[in-house]
CSV table of N, CA and C in Angstrom, one decimal:
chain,number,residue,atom,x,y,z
C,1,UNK,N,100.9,109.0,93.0
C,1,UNK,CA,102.0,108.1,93.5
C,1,UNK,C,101.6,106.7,93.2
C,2,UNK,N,102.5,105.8,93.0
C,2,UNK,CA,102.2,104.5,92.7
C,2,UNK,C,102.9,104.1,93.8
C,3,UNK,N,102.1,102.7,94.0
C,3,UNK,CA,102.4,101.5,95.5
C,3,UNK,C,103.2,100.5,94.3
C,4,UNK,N,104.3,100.2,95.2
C,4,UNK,CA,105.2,98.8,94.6
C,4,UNK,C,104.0,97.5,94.1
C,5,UNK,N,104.3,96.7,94.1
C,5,UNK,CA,104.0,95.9,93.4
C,5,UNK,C,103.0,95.2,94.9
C,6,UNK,N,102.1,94.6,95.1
C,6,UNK,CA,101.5,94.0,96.1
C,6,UNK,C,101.2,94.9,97.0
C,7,UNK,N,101.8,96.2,97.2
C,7,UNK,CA,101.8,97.4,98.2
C,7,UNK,C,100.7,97.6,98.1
C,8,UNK,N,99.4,98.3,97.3
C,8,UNK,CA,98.7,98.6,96.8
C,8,UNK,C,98.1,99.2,98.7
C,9,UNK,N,96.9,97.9,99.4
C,9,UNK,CA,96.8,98.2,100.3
C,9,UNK,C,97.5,98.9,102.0
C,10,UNK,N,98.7,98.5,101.4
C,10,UNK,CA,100.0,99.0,102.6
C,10,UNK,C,99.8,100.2,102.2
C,11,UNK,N,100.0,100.8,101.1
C,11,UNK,CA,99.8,102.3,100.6
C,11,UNK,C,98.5,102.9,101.0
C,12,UNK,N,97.4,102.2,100.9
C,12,UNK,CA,96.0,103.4,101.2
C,12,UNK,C,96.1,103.2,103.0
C,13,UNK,N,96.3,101.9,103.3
C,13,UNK,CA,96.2,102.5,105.1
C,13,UNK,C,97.3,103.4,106.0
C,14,UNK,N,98.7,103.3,104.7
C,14,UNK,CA,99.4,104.8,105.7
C,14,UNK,C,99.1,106.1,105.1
C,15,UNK,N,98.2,106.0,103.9
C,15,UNK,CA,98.3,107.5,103.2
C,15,UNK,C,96.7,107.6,104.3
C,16,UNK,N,96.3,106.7,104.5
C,16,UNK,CA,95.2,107.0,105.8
C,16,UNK,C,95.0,107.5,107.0
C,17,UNK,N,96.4,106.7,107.5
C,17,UNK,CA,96.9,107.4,108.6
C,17,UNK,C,97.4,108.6,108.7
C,18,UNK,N,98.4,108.4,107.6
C,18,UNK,CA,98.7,110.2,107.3
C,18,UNK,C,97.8,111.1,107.3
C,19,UNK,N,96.6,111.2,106.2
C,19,UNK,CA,95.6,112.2,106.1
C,19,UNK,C,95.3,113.0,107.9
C,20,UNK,N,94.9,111.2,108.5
C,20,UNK,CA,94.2,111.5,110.0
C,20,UNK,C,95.2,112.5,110.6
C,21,UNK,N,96.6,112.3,110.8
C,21,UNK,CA,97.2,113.2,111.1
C,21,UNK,C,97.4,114.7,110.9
C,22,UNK,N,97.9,114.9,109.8
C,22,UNK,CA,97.6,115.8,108.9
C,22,UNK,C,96.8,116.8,108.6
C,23,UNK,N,95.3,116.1,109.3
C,23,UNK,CA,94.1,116.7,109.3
C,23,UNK,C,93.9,117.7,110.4
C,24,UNK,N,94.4,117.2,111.4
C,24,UNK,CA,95.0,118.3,112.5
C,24,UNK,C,95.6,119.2,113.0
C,25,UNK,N,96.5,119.2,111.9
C,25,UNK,CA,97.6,120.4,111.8
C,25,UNK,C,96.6,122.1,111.4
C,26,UNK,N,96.7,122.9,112.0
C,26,UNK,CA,96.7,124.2,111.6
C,26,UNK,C,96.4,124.3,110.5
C,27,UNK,N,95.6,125.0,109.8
C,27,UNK,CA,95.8,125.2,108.2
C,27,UNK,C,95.5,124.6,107.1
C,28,UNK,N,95.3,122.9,107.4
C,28,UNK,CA,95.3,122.0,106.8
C,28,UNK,C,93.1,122.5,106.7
C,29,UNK,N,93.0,122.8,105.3
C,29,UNK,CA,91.5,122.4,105.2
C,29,UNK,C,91.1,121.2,104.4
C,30,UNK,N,91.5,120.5,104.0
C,30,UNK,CA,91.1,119.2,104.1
C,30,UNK,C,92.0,118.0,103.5
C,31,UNK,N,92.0,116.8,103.0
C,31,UNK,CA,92.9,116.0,102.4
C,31,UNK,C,92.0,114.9,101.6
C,32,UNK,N,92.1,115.0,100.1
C,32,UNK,CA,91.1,113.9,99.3
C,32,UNK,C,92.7,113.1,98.9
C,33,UNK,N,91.9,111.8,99.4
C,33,UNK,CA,92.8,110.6,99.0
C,33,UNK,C,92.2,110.0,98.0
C,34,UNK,N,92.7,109.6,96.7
C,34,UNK,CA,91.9,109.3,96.0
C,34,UNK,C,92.6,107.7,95.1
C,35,UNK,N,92.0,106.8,95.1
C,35,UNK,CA,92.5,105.5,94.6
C,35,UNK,C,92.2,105.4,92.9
C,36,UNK,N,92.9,105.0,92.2
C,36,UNK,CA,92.7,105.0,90.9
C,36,UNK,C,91.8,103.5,90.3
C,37,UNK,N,90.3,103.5,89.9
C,37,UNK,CA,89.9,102.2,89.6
C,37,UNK,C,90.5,101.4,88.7
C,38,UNK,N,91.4,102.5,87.6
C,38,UNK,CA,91.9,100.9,86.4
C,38,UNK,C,93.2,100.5,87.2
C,39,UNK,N,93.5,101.1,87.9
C,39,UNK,CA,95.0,100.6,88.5
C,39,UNK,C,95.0,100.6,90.4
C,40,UNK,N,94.6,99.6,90.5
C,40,UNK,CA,94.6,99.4,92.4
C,40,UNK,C,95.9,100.2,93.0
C,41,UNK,N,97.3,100.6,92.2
C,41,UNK,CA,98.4,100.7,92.3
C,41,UNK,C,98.9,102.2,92.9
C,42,UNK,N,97.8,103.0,92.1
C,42,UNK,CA,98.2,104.4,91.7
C,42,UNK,C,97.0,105.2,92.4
C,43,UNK,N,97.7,106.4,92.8
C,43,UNK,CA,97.1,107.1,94.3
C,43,UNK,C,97.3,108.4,94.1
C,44,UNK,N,96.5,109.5,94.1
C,44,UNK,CA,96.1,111.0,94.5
C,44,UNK,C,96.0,111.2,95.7
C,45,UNK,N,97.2,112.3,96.1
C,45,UNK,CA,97.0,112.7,97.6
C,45,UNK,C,97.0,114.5,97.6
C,46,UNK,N,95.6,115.0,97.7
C,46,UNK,CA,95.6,116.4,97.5
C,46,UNK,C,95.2,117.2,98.8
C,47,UNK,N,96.5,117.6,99.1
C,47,UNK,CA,96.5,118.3,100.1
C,47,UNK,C,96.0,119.7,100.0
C,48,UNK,N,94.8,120.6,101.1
C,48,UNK,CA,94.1,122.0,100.7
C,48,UNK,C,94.7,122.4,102.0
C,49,UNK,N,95.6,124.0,101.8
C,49,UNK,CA,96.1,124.1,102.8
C,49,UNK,C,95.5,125.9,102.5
C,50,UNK,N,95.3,126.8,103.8
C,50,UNK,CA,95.0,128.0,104.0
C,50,UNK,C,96.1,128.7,103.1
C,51,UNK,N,97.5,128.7,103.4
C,51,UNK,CA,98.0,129.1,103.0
C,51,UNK,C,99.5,128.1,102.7
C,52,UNK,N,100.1,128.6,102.1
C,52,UNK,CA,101.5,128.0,102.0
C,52,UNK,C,102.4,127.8,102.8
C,53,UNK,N,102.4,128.9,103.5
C,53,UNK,CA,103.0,129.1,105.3
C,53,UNK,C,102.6,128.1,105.9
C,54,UNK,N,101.3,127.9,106.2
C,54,UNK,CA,100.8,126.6,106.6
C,54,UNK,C,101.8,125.2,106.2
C,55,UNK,N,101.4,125.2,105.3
C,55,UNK,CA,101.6,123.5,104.1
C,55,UNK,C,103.1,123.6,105.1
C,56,UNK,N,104.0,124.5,104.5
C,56,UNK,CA,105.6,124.6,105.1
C,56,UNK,C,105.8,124.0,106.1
C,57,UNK,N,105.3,124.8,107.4
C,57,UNK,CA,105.4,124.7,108.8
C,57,UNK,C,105.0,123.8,109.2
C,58,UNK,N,103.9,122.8,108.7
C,58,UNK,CA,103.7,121.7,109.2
C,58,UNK,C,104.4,120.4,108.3
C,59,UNK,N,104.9,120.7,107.2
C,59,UNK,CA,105.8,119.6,106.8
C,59,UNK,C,107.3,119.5,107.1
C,60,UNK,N,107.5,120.6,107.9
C,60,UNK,CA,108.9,120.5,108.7
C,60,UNK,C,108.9,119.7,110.1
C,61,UNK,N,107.3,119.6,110.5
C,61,UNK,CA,107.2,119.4,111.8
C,61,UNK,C,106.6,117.9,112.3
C,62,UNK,N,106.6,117.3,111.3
C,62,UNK,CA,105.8,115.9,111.0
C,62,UNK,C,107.2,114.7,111.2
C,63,UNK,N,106.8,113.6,112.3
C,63,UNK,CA,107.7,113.1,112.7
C,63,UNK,C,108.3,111.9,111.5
C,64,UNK,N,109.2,111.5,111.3
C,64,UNK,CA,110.1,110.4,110.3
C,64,UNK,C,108.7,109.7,110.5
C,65,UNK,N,108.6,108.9,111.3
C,65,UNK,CA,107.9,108.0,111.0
C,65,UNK,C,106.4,108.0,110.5
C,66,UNK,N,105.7,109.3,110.4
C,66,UNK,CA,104.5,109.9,110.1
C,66,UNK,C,104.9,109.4,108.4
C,67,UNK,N,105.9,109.2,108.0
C,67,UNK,CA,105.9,109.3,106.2
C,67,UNK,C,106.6,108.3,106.4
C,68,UNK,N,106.7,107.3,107.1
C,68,UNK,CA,108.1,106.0,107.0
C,68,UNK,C,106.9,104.9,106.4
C,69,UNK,N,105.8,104.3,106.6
C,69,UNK,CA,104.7,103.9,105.6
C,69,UNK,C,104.5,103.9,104.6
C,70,UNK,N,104.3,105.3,104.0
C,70,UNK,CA,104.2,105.6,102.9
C,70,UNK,C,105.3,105.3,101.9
C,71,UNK,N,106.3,105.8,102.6
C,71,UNK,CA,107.9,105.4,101.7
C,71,UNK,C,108.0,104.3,101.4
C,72,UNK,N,107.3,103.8,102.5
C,72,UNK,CA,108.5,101.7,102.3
C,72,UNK,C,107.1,101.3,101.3
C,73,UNK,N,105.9,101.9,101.0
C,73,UNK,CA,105.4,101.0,100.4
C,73,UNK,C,105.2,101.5,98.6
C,74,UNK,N,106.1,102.7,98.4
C,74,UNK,CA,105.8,103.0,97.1
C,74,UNK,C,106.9,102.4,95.8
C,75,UNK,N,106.4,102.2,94.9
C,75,UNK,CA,107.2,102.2,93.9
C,75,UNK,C,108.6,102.9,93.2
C,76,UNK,N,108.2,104.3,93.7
C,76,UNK,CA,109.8,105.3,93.4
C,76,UNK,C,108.8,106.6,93.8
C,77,UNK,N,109.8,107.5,93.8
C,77,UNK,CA,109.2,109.1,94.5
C,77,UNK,C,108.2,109.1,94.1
C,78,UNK,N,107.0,109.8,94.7
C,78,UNK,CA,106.0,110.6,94.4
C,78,UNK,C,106.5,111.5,93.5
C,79,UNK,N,105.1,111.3,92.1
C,79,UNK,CA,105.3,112.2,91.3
C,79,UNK,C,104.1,113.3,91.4
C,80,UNK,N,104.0,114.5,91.1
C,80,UNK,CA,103.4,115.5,91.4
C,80,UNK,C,103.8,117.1,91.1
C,81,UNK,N,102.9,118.0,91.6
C,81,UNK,CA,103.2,118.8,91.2
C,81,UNK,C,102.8,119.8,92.5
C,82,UNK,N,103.3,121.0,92.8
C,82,UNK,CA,102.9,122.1,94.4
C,82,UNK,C,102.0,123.1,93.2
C,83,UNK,N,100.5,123.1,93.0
C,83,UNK,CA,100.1,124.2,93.0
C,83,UNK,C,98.8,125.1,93.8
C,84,UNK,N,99.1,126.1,93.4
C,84,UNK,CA,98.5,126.9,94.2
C,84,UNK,C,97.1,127.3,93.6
C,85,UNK,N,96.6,126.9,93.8
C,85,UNK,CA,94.7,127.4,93.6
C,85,UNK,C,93.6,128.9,94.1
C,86,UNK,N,93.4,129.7,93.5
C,86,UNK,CA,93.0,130.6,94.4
C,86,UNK,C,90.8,130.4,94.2
C-alpha cells in the first residue's frame, strides 16, 4: 500500500496500531509490517492467519475505526493480493 503524499508516518503508526490489535484476534499467528527503504511511501502488511475462517471472522468483527487511520492516510486502495500459503 502506498501513504499519500506527507502520510508516510500517519501510515506506519496506524498500520501499528492495527497490527497491535489484530494481534489478538484468534487465529491471527503473526503480522510483518514492512516499510519499503527506496520509498518512505510504500508499505507491506502480511497478515499469517491459522486458517481462512479465522482471517474472515475477525475482519467482519473489527470496529470502523480500527481501519479509519489507515484509510485517511493512503494514497488509493490497497493493492494486494489474498494468498494462501501452506
Amino acid at each position: 500500500m502506498t501513504a499519500a503524499e506527507g502520510q508516510g508516518d500517519v501510515l506506519v503508526g496506524a498500520l501499528a496500531a492495527l497490527r497491535e490489535l489484530v494481534l489478538t484476534k484468534p487465529g491471527c499467528s503473526g503480522i510483518d509490517l514492512l516499510r519499503d527503504d527506496a520509498d518512505a511511501n510504500r508499505f507491506l502488511f502480511i497478515e499469517k492467519w491459522d486458517s481462512v475462517e479465522a482471517h474472515q471472522a475477525v475482519l467482519g468483527s473489527l470496529p470502523p475505526e480500527a481501519l479509519a487511520g489507515v484509510m485517511g492516510a493512503l494514497a488509493g486502495p490497497p493493492e494486494g493480493t489474498y494468498e494462501t500459503y501452506l
